[in-house]
PDB file of C-alpha atoms in Angstrom:
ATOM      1  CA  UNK A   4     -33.790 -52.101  50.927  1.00 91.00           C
ATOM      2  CA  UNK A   5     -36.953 -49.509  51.104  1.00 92.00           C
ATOM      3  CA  UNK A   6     -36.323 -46.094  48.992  1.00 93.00           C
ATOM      4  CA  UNK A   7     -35.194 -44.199  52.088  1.00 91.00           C
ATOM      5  CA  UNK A   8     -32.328 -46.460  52.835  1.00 92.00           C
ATOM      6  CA  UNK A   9     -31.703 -46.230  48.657  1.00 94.00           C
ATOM      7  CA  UNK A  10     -31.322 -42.946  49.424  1.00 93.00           C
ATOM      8  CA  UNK A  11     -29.457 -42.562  52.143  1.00 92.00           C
ATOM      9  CA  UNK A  12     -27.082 -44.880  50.777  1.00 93.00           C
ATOM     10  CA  UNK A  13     -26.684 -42.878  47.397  1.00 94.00           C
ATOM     11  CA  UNK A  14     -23.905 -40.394  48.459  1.00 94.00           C
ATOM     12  CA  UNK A  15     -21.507 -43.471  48.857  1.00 94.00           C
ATOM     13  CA  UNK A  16     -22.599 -44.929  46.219  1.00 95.00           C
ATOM     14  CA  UNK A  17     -22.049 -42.004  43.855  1.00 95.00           C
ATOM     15  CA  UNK A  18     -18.422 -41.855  45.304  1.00 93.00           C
ATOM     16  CA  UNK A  19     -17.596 -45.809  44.888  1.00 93.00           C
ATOM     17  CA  UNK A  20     -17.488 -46.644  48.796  1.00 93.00           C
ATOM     18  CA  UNK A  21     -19.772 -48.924  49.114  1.00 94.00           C
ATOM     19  CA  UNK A  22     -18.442 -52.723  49.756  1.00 95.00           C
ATOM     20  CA  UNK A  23     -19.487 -55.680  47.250  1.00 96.00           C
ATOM     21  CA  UNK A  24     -22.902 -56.478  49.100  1.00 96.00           C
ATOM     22  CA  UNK A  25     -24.028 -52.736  49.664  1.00 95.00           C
ATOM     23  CA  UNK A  26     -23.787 -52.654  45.967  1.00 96.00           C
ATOM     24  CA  UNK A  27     -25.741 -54.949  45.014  1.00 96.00           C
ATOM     25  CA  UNK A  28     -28.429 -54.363  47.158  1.00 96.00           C
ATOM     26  CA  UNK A  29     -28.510 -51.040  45.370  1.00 95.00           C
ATOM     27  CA  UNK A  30     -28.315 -52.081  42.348  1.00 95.00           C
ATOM     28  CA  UNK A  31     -31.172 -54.653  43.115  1.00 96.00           C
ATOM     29  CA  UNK A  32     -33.181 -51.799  44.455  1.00 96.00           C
ATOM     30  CA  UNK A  33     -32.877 -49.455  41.706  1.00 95.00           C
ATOM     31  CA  UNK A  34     -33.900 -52.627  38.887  1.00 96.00           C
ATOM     32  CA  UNK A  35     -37.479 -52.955  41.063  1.00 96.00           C
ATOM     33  CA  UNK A  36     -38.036 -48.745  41.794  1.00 95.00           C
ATOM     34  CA  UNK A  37     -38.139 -46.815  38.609  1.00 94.00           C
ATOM     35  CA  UNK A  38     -39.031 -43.500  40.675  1.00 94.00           C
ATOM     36  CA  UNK A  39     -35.371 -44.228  42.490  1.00 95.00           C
ATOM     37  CA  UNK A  40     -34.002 -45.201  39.283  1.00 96.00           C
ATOM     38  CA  UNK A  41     -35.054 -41.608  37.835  1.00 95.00           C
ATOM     39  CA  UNK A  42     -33.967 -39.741  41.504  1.00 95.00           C
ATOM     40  CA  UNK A  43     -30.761 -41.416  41.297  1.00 96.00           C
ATOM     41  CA  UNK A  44     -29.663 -40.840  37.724  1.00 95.00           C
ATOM     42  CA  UNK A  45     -31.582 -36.957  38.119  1.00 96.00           C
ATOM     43  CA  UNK A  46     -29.660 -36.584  40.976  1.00 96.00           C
ATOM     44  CA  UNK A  47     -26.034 -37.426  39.083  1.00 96.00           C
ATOM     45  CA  UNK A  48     -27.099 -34.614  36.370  1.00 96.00           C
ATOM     46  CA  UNK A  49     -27.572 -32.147  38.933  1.00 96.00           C
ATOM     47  CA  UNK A  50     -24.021 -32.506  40.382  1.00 97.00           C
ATOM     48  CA  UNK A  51     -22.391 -32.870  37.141  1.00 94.00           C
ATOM     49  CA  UNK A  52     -24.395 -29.544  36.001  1.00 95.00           C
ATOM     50  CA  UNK A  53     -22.906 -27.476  39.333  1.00 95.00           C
ATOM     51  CA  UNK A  54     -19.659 -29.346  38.550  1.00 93.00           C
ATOM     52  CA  UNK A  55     -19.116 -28.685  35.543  1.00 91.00           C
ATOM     53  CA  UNK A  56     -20.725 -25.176  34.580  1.00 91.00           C
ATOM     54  CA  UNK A  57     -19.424 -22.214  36.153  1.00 86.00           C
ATOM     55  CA  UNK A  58     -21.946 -20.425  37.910  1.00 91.00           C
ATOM     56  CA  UNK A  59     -20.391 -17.350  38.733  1.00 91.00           C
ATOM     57  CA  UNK A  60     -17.631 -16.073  36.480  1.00 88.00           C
ATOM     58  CA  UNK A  61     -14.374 -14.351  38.033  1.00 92.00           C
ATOM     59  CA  UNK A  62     -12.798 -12.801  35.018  1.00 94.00           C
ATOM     60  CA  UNK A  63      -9.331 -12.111  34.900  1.00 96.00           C
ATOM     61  CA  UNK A  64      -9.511  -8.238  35.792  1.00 96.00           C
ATOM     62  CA  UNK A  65     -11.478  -9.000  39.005  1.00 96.00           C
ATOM     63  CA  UNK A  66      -9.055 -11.657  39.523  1.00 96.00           C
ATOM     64  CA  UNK A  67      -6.254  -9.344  39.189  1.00 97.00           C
ATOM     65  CA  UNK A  68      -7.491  -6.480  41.958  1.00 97.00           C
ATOM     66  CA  UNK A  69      -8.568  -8.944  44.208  1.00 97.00           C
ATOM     67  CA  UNK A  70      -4.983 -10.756  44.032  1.00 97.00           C
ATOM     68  CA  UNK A  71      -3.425  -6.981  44.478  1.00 97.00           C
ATOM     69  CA  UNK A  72      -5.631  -5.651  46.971  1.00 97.00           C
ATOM     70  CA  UNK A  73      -4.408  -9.052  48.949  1.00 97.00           C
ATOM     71  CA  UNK A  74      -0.775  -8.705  48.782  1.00 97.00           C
ATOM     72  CA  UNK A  75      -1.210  -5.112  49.514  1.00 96.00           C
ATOM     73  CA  UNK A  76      -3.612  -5.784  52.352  1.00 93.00           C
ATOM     74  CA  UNK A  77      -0.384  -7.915  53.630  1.00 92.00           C
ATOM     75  CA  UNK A  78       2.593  -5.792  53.003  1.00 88.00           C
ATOM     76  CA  UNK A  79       1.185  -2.759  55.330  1.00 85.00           C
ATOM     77  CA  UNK A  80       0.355  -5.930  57.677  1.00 82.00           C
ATOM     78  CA  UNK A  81       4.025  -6.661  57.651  1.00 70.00           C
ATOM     79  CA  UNK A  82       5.156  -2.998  57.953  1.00 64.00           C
TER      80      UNK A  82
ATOM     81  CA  UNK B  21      13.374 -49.514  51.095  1.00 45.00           C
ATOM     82  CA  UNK B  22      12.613 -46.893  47.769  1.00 48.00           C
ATOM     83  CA  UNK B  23       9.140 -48.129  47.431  1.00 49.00           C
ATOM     84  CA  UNK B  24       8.396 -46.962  50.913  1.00 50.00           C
ATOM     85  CA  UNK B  25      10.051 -43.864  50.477  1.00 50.00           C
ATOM     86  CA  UNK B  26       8.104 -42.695  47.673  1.00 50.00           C
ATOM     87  CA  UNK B  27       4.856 -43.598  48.432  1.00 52.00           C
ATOM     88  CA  UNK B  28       5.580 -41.284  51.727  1.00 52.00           C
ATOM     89  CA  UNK B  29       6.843 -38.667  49.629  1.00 51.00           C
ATOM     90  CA  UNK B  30       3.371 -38.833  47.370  1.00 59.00           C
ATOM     91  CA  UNK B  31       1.875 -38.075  50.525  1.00 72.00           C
ATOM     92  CA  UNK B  32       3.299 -34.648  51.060  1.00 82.00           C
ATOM     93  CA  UNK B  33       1.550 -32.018  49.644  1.00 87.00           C
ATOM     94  CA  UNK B  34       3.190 -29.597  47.924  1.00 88.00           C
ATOM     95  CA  UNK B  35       0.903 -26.739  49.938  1.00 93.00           C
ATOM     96  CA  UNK B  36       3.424 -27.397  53.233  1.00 93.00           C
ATOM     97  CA  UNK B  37       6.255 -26.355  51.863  1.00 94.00           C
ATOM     98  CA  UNK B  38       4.920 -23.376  50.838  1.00 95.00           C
ATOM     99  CA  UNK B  39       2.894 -22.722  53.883  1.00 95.00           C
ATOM    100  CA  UNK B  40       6.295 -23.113  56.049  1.00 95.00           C
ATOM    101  CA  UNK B  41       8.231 -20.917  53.937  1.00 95.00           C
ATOM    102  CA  UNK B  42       5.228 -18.256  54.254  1.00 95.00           C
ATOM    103  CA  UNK B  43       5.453 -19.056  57.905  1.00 93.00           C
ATOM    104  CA  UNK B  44       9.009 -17.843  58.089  1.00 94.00           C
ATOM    105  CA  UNK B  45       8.106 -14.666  55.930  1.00 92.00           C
ATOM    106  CA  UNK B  46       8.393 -15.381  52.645  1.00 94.00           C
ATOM    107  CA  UNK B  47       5.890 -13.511  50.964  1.00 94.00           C
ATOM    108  CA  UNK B  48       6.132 -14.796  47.650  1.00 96.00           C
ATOM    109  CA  UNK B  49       5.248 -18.454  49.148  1.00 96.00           C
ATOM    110  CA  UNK B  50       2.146 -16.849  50.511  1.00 97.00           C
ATOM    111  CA  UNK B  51       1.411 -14.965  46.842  1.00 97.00           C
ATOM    112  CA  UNK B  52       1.458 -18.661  45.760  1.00 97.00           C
ATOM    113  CA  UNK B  53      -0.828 -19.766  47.990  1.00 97.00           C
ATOM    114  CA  UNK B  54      -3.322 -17.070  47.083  1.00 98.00           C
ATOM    115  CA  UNK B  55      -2.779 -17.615  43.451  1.00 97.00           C
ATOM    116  CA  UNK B  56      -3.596 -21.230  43.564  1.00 97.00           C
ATOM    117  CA  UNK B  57      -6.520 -20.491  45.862  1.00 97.00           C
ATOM    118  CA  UNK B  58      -8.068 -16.826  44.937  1.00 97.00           C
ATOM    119  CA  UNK B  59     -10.656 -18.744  42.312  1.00 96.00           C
ATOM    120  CA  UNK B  60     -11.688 -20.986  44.856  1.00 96.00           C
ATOM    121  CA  UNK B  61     -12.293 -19.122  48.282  1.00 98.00           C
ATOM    122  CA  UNK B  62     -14.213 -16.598  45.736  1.00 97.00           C
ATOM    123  CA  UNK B  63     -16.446 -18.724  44.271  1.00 95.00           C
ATOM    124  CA  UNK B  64     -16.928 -20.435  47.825  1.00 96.00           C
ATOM    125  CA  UNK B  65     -18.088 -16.605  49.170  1.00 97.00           C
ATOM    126  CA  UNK B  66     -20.411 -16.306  46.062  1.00 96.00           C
ATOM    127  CA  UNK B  67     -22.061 -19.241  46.236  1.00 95.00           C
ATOM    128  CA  UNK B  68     -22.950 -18.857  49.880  1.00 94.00           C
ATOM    129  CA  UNK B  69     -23.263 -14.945  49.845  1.00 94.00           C
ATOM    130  CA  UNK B  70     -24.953 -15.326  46.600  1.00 92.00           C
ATOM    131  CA  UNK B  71     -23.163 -11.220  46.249  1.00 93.00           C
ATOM    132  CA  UNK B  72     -20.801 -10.633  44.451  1.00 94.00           C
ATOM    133  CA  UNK B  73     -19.542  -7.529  46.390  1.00 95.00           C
ATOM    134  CA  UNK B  74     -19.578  -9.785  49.367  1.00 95.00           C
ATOM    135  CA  UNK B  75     -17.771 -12.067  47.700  1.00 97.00           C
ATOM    136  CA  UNK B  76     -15.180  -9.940  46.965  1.00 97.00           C
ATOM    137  CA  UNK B  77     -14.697  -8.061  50.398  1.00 97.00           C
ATOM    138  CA  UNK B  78     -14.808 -12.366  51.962  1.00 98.00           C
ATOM    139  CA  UNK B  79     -11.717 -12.991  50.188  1.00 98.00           C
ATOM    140  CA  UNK B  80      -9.539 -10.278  50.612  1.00 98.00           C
ATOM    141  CA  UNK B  81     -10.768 -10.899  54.113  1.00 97.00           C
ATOM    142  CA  UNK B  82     -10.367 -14.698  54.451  1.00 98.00           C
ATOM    143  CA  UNK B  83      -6.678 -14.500  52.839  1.00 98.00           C
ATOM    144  CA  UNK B  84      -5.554 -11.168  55.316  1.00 97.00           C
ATOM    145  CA  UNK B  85      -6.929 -13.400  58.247  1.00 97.00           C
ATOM    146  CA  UNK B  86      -4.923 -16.822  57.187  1.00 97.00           C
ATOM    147  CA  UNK B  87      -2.029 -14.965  56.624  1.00 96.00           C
ATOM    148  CA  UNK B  88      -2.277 -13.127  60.072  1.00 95.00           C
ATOM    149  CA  UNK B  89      -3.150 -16.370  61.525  1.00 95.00           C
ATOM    150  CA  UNK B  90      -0.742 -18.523  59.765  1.00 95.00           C
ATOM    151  CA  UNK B  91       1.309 -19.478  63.093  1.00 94.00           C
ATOM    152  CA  UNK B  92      -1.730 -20.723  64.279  1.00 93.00           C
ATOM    153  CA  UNK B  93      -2.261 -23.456  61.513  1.00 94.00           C
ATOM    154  CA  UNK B  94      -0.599 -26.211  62.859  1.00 89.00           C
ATOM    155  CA  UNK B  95      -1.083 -28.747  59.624  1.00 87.00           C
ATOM    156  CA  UNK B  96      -3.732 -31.314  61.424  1.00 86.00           C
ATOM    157  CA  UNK B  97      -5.962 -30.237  57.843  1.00 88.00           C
ATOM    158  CA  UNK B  98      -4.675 -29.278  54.755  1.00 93.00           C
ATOM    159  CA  UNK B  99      -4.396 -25.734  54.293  1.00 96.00           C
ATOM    160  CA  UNK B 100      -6.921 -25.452  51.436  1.00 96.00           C
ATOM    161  CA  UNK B 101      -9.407 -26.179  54.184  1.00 95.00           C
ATOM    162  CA  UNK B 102      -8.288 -24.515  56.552  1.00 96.00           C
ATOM    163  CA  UNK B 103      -8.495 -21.211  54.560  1.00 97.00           C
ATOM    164  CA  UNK B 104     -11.972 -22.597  53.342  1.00 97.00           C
ATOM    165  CA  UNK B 105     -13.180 -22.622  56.656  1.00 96.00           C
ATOM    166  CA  UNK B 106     -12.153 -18.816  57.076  1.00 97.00           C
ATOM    167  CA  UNK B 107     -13.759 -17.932  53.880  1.00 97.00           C
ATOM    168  CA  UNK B 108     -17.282 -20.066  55.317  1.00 96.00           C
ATOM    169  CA  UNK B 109     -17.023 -18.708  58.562  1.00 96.00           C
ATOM    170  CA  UNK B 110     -16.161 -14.902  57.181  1.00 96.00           C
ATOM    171  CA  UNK B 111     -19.260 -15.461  54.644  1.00 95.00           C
ATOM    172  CA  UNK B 112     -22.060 -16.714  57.314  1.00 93.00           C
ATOM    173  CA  UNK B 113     -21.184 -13.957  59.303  1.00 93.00           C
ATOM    174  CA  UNK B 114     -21.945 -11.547  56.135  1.00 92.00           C
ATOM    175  CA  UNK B 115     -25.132 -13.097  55.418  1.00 90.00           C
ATOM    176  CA  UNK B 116     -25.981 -12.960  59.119  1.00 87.00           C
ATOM    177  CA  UNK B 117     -25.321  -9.160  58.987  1.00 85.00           C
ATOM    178  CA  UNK B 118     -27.520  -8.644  56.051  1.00 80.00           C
ATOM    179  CA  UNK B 119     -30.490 -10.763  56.871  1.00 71.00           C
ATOM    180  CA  UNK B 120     -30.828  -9.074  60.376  1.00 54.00           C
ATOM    181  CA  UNK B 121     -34.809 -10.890  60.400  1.00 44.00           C
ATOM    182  CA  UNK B 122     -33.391 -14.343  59.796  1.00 52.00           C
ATOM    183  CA  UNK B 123     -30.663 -16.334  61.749  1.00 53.00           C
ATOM    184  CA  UNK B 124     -28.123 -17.979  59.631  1.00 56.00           C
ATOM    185  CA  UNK B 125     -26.072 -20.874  61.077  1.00 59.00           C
ATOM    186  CA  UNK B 126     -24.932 -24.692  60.053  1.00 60.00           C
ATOM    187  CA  UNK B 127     -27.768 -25.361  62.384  1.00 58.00           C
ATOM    188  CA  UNK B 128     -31.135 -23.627  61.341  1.00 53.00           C
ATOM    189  CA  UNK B 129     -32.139 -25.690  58.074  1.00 49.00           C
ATOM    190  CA  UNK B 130     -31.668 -28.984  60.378  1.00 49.00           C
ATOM    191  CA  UNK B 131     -35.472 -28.265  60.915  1.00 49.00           C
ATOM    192  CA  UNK B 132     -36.355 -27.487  57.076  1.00 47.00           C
ATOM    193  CA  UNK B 133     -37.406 -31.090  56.561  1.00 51.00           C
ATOM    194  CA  UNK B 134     -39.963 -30.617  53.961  1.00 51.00           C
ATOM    195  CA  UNK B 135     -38.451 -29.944  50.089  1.00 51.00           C
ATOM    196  CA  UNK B 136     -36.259 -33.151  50.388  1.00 67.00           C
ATOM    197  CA  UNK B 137     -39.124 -35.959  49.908  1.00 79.00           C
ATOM    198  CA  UNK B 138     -38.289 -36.876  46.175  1.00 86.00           C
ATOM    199  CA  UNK B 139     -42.320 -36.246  44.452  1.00 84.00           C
ATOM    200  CA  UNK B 140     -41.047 -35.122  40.753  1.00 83.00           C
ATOM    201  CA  UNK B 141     -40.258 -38.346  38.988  1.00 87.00           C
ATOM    202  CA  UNK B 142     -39.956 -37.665  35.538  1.00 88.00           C
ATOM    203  CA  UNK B 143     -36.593 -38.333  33.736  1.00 91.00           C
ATOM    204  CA  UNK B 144     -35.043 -35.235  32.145  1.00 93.00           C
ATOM    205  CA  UNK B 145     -34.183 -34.877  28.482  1.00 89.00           C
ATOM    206  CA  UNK B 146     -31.026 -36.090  27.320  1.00 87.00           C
ATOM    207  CA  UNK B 147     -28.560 -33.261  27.526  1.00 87.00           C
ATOM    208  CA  UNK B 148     -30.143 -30.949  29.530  1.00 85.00           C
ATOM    209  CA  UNK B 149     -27.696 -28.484  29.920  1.00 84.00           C
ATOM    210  CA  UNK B 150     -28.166 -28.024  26.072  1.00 86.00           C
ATOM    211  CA  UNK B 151     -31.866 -26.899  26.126  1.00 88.00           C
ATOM    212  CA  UNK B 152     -31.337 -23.273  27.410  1.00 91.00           C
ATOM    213  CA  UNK B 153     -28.108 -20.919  26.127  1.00 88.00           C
ATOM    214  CA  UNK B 154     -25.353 -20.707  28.252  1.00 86.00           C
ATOM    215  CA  UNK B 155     -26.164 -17.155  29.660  1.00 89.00           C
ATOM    216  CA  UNK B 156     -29.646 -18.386  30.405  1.00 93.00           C
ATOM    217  CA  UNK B 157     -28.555 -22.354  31.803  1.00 94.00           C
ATOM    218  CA  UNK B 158     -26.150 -20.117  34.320  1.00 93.00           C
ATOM    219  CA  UNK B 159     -29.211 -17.880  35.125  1.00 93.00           C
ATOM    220  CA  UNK B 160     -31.313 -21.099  36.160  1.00 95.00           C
ATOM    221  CA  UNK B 161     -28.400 -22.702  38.130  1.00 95.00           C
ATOM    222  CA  UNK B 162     -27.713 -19.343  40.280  1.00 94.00           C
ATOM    223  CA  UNK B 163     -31.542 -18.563  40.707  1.00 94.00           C
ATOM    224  CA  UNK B 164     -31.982 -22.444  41.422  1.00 95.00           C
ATOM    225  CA  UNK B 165     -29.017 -22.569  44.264  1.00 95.00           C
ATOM    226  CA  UNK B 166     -30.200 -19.523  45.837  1.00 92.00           C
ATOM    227  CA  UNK B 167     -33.371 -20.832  46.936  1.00 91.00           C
ATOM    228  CA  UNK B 168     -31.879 -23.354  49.111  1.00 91.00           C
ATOM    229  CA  UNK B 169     -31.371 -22.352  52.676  1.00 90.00           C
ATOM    230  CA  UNK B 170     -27.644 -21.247  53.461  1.00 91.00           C
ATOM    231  CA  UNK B 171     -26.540 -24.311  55.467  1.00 91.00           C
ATOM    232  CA  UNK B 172     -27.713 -26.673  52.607  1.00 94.00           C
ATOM    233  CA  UNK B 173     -26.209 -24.592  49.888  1.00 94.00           C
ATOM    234  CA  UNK B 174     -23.064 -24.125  52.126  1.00 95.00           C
ATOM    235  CA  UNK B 175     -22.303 -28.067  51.886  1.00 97.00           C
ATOM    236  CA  UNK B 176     -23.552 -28.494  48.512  1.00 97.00           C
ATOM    237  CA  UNK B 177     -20.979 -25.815  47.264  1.00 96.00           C
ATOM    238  CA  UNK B 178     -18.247 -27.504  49.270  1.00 97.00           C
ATOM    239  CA  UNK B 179     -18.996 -31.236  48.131  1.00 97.00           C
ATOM    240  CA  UNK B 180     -20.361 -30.953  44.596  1.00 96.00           C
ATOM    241  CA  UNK B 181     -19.143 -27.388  43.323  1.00 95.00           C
ATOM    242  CA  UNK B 182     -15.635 -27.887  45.053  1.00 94.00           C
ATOM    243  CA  UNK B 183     -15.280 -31.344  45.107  1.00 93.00           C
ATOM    244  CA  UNK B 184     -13.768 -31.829  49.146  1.00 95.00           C
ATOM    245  CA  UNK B 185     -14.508 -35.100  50.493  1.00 95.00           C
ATOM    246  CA  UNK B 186     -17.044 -35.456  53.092  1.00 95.00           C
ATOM    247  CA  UNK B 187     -14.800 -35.634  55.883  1.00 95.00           C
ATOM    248  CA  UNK B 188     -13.038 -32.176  54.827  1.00 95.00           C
ATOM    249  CA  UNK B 189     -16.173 -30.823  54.340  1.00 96.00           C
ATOM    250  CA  UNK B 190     -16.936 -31.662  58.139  1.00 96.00           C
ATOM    251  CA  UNK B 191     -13.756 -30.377  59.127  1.00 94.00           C
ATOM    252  CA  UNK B 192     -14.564 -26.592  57.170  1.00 94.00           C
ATOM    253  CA  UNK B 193     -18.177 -26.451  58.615  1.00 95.00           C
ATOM    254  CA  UNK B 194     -17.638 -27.480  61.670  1.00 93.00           C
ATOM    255  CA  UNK B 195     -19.811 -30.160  61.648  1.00 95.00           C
ATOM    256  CA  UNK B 196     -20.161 -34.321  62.116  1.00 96.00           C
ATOM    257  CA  UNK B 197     -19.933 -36.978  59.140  1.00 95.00           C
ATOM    258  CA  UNK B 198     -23.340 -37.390  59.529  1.00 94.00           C
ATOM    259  CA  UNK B 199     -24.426 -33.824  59.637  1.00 94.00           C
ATOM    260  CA  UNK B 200     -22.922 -33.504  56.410  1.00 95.00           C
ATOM    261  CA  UNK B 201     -24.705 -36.701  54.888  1.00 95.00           C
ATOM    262  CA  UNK B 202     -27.932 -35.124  55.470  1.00 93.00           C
ATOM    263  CA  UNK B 203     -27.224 -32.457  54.656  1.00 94.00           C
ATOM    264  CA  UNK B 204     -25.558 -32.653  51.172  1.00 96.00           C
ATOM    265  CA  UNK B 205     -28.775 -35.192  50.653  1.00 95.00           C
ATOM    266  CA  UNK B 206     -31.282 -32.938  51.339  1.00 93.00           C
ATOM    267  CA  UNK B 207     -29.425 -30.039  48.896  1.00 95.00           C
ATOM    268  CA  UNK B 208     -29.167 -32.697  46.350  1.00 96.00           C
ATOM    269  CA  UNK B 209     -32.430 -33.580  46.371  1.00 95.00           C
ATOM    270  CA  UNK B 210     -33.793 -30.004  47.028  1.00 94.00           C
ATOM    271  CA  UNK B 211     -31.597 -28.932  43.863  1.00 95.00           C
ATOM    272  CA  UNK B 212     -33.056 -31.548  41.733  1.00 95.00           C
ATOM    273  CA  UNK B 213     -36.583 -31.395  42.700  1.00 94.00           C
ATOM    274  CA  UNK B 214     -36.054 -27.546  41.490  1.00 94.00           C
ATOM    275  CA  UNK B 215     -33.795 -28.209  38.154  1.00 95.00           C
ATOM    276  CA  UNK B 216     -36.838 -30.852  36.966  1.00 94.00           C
ATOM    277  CA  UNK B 217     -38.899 -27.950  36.556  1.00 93.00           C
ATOM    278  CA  UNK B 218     -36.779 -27.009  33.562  1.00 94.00           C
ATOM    279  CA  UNK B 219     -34.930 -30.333  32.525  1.00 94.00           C
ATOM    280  CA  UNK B 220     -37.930 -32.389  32.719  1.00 90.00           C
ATOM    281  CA  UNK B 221     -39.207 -34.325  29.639  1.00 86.00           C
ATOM    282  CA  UNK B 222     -42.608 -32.736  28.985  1.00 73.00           C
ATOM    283  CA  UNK B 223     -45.128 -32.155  26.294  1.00 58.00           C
ATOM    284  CA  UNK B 224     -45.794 -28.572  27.585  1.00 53.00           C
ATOM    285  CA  UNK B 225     -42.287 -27.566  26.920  1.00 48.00           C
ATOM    286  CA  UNK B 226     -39.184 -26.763  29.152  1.00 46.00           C
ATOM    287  CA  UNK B 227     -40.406 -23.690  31.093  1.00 49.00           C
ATOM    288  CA  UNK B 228     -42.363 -24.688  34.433  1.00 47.00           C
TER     289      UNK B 228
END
């Protein structure tokens, strides 16, 4: 497997669905290639960091005029 | 056979109920709808829009337009991406309208191939997110995602942020399997490339 396959391969990977033999070719791949090693587990962080950090906060008051300019966007629809 | 019979049940989600009493007018099935979805479609709007005023004017928009179009949704997708492919479509347009010198479609950054070669290969620190406060680590992830073109930072958002599956993420953008592949890699790798900068272990400190 050369790094670009590695790579390709790495957004199945990271969600489990690649079969028995896929995964151990990656595996095998990452053991030999430290830089893919790094890109791979770098990679994870980043997700996890987007995942799990809220980038842009929606605090309840904006969250309250948006939901009532909504419903009052669809009443006069209705009307 | 009750096994059966539940696992079909499972299936169901609970969205269709509501969406077909909305369909016949009940407006507090709708309200639901919005409620459950109002965090979502907004933070889908920021991320591309990267405005918050935009943002803001995308989902009032995106939820008037499903709820106009609600006969149309026939239940092939689930509605939560249906209505995220309103909100996408409602936010490229924005950005289009603002950007009048640059096109903005699912299509330009296909050409953008440089930026996605890994070349920084130093591990990060351990705990990176600890490093900088959590005003200034928010700071560095908005000012890091806004750098990547809108069609990459469109699927990351929808992927990673939002957690849809690949195929649902095709289904919101428009776009094949494989467009999406390479294009969440490219954002993934783009995204890294830029967070090393500050997560990288160094002697010269965090700061690039």
């Amino acid at each position: 497997m050369t790094c670009t396959e590695f790579l390709s391969k790495l957004d199945d990977y990271f969600d489990g669905k690649v079969d028995a033999d896929l995964l151990a070719e990656v595996q095998a791949h990452v053991k030999k290639c430290s830089h893919c090693e790094v890109v791979m587990d770098t990679t994870r962080k980043t997700i996890s960091i987007y995942r799990e950090n809220e980038v842009y906060e929606f605090p309840e008051e904006l969250r309250e005029r948006l939901h009532a300019a909504i419903m009052k966007k669809c009443s006069k629809a209705k009307a | 056979m009750p096994a059966i019979q539940s696992q079909v049940a499972e299936e169901v989600h609970p969205d269709v109920a509501l969406v077909a009493r909305a369909k016949q007018g009940d407006t507090a099935a709708f309200e639901q709808l919005v409620r459950q979805y109002e965090r979502q479609i907004f933070r889908v709007a920021q991320h591309i829009t990267q405005n918050r005023e935009d943002a803001e004017d995308i989902t009032q928009d995106a939820f008037f337009k499903a709820y106009e179009k609600l006969d149309q949704f026939q239940g092939n997708s689930k509605f939560s991406t249906w209505l995220v492919r309103i909100a996408v479509n409602e936010s490229l347009m924005r950005l289009r309208k603002r950007k009048t010198s640059r096109t903005v479609s699912m299509d330009e950054d296909v050409r953008t191939e440089d930026g996605s070669i890994p070349r920084d290969f130093a591990e990060w620190r351990p705990n990176p997110e600890q490093l900088y406060g959590q005003g200034e680590l928010g700071e560095i992830l908005r000012k890091t995602i806004q750098g990547l073109p809108a069609g990459f930072r469109t699927v990351f958002t929808l992927r990673d942020v939002e957690n849809l599956s690949t195929e649902e993420t095709a289904e919101a953008l428009g776009l094949s399997v494989p467009a999406v592949k390479s294009r969440l890699l490219r954002a993934r790798l783009q995204l890294r490339e830029r967070l090393s900068r500050y997560f990288r272990q160094t002697n010269e400190g965090a700061n690039p």
